[in-house]
PDB file of C-alpha atoms and ligand atoms in Angstrom:
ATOM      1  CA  UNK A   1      31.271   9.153 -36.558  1.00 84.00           C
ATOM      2  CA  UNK A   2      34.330  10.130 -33.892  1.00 87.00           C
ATOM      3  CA  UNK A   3      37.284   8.433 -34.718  1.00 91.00           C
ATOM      4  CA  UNK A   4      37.347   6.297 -31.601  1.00 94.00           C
ATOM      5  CA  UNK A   5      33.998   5.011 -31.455  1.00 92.00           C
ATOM      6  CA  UNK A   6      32.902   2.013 -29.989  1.00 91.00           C
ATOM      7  CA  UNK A   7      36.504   1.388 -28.755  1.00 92.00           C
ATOM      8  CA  UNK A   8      37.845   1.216 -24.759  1.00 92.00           C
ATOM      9  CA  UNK A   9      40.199   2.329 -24.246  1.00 96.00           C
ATOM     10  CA  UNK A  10      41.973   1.479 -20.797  1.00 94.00           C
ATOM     11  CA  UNK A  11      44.572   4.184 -19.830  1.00 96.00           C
ATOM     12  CA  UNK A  12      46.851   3.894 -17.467  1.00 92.00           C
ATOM     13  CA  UNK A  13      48.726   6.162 -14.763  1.00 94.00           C
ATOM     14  CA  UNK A  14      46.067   8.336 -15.848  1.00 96.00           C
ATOM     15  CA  UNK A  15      45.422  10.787 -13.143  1.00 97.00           C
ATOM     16  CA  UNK A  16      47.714  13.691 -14.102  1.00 96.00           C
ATOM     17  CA  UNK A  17      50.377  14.632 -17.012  1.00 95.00           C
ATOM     18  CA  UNK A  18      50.807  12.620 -20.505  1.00 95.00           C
ATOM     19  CA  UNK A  19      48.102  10.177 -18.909  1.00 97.00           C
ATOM     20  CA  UNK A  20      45.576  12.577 -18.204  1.00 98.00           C
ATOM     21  CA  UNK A  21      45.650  14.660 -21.344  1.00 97.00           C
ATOM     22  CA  UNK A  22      45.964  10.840 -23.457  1.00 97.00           C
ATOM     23  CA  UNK A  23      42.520   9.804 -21.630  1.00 98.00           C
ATOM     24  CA  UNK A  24      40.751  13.054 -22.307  1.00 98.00           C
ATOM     25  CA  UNK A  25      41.493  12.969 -25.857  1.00 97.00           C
ATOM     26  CA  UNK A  26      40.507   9.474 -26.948  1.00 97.00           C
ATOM     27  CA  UNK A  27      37.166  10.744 -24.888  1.00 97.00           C
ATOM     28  CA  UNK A  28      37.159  13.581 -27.048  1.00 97.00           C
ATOM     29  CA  UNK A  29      37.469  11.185 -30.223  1.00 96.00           C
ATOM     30  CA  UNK A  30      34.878   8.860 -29.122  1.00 95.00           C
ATOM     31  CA  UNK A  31      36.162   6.045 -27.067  1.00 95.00           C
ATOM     32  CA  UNK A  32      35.086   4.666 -23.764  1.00 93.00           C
ATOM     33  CA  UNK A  33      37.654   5.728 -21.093  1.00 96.00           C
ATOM     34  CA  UNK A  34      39.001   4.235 -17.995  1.00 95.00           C
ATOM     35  CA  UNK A  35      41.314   6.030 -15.854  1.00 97.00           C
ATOM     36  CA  UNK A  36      43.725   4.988 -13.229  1.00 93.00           C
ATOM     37  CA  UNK A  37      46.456   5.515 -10.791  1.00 93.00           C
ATOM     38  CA  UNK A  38      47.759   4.703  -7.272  1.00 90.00           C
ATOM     39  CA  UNK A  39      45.658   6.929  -5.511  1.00 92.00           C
ATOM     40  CA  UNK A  40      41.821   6.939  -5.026  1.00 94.00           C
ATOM     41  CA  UNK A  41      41.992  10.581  -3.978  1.00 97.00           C
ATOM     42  CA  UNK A  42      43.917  11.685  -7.510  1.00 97.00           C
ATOM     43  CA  UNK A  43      41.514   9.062  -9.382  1.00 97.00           C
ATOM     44  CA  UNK A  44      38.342  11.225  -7.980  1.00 97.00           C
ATOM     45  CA  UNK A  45      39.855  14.400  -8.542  1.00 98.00           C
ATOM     46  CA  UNK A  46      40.710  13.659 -12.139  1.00 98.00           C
ATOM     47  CA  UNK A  47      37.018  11.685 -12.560  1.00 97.00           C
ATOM     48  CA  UNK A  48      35.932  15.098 -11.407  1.00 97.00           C
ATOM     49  CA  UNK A  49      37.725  17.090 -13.686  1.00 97.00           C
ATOM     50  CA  UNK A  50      36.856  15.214 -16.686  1.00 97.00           C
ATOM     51  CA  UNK A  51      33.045  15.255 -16.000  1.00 96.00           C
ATOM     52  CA  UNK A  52      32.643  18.846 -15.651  1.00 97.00           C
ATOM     53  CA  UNK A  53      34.024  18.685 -19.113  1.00 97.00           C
ATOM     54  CA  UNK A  54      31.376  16.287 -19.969  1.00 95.00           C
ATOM     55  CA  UNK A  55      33.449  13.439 -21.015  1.00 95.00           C
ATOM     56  CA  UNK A  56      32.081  10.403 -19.762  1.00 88.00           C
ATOM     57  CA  UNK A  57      34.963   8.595 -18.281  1.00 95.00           C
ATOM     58  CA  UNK A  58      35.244   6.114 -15.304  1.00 95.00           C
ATOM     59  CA  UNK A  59      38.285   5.188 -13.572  1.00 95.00           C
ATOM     60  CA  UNK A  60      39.741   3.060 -10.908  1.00 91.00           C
ATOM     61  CA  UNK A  61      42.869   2.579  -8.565  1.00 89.00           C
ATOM     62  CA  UNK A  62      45.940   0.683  -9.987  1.00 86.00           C
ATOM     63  CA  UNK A  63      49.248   0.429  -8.709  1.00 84.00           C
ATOM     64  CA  UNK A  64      51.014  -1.030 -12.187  1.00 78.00           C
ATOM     65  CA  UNK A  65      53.644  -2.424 -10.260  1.00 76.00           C
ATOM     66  CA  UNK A  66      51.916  -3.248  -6.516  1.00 65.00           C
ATOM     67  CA  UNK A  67      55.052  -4.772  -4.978  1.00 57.00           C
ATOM     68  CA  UNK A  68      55.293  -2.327  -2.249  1.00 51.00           C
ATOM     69  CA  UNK A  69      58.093  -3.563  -0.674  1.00 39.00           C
ATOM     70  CA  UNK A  70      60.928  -3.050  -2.734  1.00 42.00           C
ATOM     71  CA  UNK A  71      63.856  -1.407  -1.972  1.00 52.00           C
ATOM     72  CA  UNK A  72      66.295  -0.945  -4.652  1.00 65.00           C
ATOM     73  CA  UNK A  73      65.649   1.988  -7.736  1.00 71.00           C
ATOM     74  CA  UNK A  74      66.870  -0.554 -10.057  1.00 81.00           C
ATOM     75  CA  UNK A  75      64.226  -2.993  -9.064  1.00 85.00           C
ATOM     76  CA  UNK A  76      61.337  -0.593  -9.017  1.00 86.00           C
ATOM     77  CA  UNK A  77      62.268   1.198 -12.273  1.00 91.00           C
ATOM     78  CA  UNK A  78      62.223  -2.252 -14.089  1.00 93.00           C
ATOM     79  CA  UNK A  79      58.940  -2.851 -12.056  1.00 92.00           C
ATOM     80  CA  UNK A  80      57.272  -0.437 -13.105  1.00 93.00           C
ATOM     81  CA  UNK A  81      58.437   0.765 -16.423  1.00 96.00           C
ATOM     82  CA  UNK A  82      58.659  -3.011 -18.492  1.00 97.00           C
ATOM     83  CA  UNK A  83      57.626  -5.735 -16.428  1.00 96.00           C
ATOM     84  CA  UNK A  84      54.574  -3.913 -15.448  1.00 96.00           C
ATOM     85  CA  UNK A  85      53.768  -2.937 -19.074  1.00 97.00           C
ATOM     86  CA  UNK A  86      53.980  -6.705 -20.235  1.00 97.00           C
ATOM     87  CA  UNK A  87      51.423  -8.036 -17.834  1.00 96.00           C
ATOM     88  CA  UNK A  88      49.431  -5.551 -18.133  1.00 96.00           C
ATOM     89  CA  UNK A  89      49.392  -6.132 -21.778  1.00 97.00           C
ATOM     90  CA  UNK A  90      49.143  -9.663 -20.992  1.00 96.00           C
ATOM     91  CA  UNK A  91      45.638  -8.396 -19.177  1.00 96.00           C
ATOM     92  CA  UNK A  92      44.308  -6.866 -21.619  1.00 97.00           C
ATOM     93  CA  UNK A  93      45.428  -9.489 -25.131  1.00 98.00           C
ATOM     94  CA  UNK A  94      42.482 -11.542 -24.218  1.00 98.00           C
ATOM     95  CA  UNK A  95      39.720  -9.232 -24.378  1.00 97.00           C
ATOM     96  CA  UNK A  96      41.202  -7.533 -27.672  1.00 97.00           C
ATOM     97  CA  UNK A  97      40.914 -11.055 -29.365  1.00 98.00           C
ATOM     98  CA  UNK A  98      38.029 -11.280 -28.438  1.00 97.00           C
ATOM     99  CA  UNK A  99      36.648  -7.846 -29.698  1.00 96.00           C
ATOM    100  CA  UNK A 100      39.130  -9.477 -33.143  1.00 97.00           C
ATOM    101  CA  UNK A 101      41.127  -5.901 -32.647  1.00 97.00           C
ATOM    102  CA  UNK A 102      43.476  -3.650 -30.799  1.00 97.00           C
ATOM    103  CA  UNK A 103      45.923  -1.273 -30.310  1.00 98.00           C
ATOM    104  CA  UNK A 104      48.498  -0.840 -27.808  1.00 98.00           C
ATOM    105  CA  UNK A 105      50.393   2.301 -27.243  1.00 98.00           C
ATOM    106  CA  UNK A 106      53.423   1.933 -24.713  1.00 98.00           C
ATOM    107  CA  UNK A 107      54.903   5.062 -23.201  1.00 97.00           C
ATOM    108  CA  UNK A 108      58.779   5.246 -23.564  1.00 97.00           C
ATOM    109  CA  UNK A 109      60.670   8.216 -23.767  1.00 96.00           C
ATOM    110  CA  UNK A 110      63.775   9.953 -25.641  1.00 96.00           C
ATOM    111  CA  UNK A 111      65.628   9.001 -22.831  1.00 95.00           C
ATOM    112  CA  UNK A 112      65.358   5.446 -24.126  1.00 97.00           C
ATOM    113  CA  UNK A 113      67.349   6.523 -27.490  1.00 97.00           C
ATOM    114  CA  UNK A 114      70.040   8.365 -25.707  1.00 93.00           C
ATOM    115  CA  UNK A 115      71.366   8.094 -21.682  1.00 89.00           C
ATOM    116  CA  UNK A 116      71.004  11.328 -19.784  1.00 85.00           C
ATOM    117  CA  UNK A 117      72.998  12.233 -16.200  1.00 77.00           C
ATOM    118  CA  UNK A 118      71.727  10.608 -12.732  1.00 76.00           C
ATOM    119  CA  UNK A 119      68.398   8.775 -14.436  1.00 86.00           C
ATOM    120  CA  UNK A 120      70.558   6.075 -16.395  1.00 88.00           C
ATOM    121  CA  UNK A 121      68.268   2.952 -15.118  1.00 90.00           C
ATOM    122  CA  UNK A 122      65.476   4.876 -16.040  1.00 93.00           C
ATOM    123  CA  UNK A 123      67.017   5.469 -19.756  1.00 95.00           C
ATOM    124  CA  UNK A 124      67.886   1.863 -19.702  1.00 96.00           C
ATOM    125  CA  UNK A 125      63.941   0.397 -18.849  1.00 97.00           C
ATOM    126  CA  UNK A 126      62.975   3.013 -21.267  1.00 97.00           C
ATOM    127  CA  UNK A 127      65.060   1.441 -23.943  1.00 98.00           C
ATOM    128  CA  UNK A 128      64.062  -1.982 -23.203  1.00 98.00           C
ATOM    129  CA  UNK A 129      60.135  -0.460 -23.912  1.00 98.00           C
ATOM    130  CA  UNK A 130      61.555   0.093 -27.312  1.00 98.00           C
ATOM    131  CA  UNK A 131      62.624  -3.629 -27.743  1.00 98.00           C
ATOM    132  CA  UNK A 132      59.043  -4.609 -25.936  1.00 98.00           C
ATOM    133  CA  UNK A 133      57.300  -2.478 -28.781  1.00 98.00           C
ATOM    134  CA  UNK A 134      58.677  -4.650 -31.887  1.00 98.00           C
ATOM    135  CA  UNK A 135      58.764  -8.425 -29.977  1.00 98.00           C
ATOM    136  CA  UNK A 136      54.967  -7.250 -28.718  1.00 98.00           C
ATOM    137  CA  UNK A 137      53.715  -6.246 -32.264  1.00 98.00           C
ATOM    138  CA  UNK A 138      55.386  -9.704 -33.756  1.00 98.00           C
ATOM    139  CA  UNK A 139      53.717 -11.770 -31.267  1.00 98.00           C
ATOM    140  CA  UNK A 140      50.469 -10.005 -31.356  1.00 98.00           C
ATOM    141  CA  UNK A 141      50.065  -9.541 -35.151  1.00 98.00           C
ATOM    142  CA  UNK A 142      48.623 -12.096 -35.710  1.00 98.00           C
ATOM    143  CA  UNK A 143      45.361 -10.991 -33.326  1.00 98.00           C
ATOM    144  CA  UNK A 144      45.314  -8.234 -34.921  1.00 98.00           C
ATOM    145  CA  UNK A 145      46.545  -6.209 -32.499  1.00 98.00           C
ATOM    146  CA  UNK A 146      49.043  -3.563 -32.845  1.00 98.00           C
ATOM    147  CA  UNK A 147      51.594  -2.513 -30.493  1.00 98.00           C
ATOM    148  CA  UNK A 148      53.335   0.963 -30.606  1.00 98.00           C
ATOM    149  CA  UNK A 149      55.192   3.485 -28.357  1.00 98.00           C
ATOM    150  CA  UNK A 150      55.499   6.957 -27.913  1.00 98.00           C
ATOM    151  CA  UNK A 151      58.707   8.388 -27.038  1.00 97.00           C
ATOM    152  CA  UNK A 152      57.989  12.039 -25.178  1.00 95.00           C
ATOM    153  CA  UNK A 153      60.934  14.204 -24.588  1.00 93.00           C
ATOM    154  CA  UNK A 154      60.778  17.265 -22.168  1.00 88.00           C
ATOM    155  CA  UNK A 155      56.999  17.773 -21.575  1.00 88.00           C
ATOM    156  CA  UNK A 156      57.123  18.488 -17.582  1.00 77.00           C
ATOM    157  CA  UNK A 157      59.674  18.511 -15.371  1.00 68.00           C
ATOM    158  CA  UNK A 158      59.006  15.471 -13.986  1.00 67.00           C
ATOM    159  CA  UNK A 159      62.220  14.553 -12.824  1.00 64.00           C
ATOM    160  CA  UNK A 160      63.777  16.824 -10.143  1.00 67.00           C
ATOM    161  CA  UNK A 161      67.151  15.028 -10.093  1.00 66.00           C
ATOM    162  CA  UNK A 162      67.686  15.650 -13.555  1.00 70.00           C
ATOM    163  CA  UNK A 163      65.995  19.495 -13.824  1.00 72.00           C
ATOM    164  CA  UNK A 164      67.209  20.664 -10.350  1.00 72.00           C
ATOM    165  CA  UNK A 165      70.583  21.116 -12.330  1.00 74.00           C
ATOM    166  CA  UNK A 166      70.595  24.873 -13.838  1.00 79.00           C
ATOM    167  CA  UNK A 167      72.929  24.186 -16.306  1.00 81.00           C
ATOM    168  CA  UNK A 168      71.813  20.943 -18.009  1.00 78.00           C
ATOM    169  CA  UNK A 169      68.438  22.361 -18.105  1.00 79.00           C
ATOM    170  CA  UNK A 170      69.508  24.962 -19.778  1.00 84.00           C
ATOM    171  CA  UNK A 171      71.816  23.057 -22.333  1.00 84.00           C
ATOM    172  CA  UNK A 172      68.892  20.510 -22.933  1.00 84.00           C
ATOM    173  CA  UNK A 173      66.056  23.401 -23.238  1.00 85.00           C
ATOM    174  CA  UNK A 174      68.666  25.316 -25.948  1.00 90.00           C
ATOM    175  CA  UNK A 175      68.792  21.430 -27.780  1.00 91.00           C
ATOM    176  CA  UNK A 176      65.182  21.490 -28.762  1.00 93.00           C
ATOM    177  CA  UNK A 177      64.425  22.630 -31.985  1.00 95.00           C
ATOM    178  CA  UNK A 178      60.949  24.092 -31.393  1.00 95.00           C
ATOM    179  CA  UNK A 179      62.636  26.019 -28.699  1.00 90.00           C
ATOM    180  CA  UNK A 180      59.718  25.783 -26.172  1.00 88.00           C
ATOM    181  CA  UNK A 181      59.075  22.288 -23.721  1.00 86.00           C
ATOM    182  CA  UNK A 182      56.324  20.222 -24.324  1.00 91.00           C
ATOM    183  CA  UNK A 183      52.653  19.993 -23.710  1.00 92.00           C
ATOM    184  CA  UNK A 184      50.895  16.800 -22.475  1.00 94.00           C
ATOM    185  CA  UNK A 185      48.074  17.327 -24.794  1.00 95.00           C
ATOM    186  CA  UNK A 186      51.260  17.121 -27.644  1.00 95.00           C
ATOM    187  CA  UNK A 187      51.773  13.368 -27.164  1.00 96.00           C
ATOM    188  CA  UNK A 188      47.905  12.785 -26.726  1.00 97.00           C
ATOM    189  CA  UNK A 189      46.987  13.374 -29.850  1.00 96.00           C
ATOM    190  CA  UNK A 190      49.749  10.967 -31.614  1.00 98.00           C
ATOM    191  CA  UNK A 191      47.928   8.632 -29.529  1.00 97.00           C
ATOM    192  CA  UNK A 192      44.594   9.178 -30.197  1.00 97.00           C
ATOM    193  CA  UNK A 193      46.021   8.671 -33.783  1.00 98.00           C
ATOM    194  CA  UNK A 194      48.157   5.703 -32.770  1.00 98.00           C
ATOM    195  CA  UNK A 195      44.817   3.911 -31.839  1.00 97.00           C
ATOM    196  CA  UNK A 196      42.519   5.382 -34.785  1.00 97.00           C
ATOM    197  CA  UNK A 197      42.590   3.298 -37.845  1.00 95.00           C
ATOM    198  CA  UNK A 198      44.113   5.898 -39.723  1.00 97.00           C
ATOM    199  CA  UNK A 199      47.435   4.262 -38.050  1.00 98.00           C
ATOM    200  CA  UNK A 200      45.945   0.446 -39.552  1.00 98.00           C
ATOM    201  CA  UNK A 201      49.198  -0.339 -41.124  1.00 98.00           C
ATOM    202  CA  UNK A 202      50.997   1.037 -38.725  1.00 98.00           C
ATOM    203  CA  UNK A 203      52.862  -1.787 -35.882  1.00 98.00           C
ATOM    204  CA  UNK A 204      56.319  -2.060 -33.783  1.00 98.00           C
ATOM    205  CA  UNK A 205      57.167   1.716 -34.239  1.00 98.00           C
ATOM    206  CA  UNK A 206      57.946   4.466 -31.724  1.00 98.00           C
ATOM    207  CA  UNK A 207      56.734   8.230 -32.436  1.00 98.00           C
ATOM    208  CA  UNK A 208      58.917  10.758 -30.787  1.00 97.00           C
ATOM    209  CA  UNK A 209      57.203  13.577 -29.752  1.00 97.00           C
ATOM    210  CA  UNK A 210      59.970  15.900 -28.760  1.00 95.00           C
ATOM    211  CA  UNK A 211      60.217  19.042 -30.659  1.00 96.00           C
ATOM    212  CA  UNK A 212      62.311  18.183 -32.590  1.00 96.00           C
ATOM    213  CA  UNK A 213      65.160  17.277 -30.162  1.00 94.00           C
ATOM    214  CA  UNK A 214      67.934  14.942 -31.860  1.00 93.00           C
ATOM    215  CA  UNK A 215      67.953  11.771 -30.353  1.00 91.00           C
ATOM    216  CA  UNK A 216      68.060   8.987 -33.334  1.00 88.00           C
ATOM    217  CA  UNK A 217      68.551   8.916 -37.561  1.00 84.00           C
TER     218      UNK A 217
HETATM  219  N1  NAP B   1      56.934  14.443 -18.531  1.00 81.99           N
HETATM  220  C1  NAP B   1      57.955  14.300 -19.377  1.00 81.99           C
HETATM  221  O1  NAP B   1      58.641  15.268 -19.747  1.00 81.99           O
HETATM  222  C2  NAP B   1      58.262  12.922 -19.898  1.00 81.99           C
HETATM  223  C3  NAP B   1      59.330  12.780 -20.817  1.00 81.99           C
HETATM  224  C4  NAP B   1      59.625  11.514 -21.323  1.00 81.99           C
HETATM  225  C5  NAP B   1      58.849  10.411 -20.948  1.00 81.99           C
HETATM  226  N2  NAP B   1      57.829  10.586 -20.034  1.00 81.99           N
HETATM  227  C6  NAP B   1      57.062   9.391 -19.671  1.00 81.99           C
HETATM  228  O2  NAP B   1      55.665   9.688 -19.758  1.00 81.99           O
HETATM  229  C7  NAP B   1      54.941   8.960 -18.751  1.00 81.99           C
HETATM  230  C8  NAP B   1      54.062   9.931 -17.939  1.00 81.99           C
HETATM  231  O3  NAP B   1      54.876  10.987 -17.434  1.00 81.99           O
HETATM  232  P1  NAP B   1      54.199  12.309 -16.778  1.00 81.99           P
HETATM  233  O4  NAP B   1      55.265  13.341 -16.690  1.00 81.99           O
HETATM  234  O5  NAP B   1      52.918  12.603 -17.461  1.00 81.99           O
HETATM  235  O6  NAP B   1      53.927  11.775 -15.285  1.00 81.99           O
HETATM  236  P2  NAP B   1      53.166  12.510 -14.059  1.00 81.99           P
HETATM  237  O7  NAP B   1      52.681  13.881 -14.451  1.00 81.99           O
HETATM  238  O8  NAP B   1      54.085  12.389 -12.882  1.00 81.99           O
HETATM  239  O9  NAP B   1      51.881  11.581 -13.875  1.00 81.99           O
HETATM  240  C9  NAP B   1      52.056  10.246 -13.515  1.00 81.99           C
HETATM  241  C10 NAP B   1      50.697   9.559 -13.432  1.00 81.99           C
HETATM  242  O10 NAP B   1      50.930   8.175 -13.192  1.00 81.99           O
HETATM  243  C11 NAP B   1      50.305   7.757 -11.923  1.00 81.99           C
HETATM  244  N3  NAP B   1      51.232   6.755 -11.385  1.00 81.99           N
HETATM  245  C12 NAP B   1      52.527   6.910 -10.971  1.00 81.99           C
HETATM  246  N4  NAP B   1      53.055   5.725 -10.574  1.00 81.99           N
HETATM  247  C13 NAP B   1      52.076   4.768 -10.767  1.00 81.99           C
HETATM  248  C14 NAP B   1      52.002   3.351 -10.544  1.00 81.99           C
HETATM  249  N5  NAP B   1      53.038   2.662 -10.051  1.00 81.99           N
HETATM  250  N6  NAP B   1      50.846   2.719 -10.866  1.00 81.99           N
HETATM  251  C15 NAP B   1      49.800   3.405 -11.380  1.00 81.99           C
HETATM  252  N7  NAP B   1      49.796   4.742 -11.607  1.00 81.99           N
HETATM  253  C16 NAP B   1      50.934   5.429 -11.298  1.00 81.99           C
HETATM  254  C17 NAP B   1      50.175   9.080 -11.117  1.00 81.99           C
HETATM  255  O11 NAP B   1      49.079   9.089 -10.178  1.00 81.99           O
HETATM  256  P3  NAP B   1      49.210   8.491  -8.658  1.00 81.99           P
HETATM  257  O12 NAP B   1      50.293   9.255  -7.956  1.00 81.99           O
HETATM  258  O13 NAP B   1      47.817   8.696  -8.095  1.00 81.99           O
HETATM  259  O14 NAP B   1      49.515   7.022  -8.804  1.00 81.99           O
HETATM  260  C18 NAP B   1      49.836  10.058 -12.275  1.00 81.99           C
HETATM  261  O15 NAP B   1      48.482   9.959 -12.685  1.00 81.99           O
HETATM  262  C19 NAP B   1      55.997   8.196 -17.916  1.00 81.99           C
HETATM  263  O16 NAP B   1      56.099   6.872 -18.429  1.00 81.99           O
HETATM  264  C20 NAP B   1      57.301   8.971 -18.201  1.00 81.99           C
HETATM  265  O17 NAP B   1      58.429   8.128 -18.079  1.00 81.99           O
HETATM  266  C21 NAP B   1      57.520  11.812 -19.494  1.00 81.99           C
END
């Protein structure tokens, strides 16, 4: 029996990245996948993708955070990144109580431990994930639904503003242990684990997956 089976799992910002390589995994262990992202374009090409692999997957478009009209980075960080998360978890409580089960894996980052140059509101909505993680597994405990979060650290380059700089990514790439950057399908697995029930005791923590890069005790 595949570790996942008979779960759905609902994935999302799915399309590309840690998102993509998280949805084809739990499809891999057995669980029903839906993708989604912004785009209906990226959503087929991704659907597309994941067929000819012959994972059964559907997907969808979702903006998390749909106010388009914002202006300021502050706003849309916190938009996106935590109050997006929470009502989307708030979505998707009722039909884990009503399946008696759940798990919920939020997707912070090591940037959340510790600040790094030019993306500080980004470090800051990433810490607040890590607060969301414990109040979210205390409030949902008693569903029996657990919350957790992973924590990637330099997996793509996904922010130019931070990686355009030679010489920080060069003093961050010499910082990780493992001495190589990071793989999407590294953090997918600790999720596919993270919702397996070989994680059943496990609530209200955050997995770094980071190669080792020292960011907490
Ligand atoms: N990559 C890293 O090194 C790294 C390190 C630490 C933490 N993280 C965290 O890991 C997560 C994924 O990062 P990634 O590098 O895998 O990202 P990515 O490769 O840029 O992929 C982002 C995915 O999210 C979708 N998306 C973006 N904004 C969205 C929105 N508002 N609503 C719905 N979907 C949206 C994109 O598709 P569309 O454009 O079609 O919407 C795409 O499928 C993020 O939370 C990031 O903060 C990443």
């Amino acid at each position: 029996m595949p570790l996942l089976s008979g779960k759905v799992a609902v994935v999302t910002a799915s399309t590309q990245g840690i998102g993509l390589a998280i949805a084809r995994r739990l499809a891999l262990d057995g669980a029903q996948v839906v993708i989604s992202s912004r785009k209906q374009a990226n959503v087929d090409r991704a659907l597309e993708e994941l067929h000819a692999e012959g994972l059964t997957i559907s997907g969808i478009v979702c903006h998390v955070g749909k106010r388009e009209d914002r202006e300021e980075a502050w706003d849309k960080t916190f938009e996106v990144n935590v109050k997006a998360v929470f009502l989307l978890t708030k979505l998707v409580v009722p039909h884990m109580e009503q399946r008696g089960r759940g798990s919920i894996v939020l997707v912070g980052s090591i940037a959340g431990y510790r600040p790094f140059p030019t993306i500080g509101p980004y470090g800051v909505s990433k810490t607040a994930l890590l607060g969301l993680t414990k109040v979210l597994a205390d409030e949902l405990a008693p569903a029996n639904i657990r919350v957790n979060c992973l924590a990637p650290g330099l997996i793509t380059q996904f922010s130019s503003a931070l990686w355009s700089d030679d010489s920080f990514r060069r003093r961050f790439e010499a910082a990780i242990t493992l001495r190589r950057t990071g793989e999407p399908e590294d953090c997918a697995g600790v999720v596919s684990f993270l919702c397996s029930r070989d994680a059943a005791y496990i609530t209200g923590e955050t997995i770094t997956v980071a190669g080792g890069f020292h960011c907490r005790l």
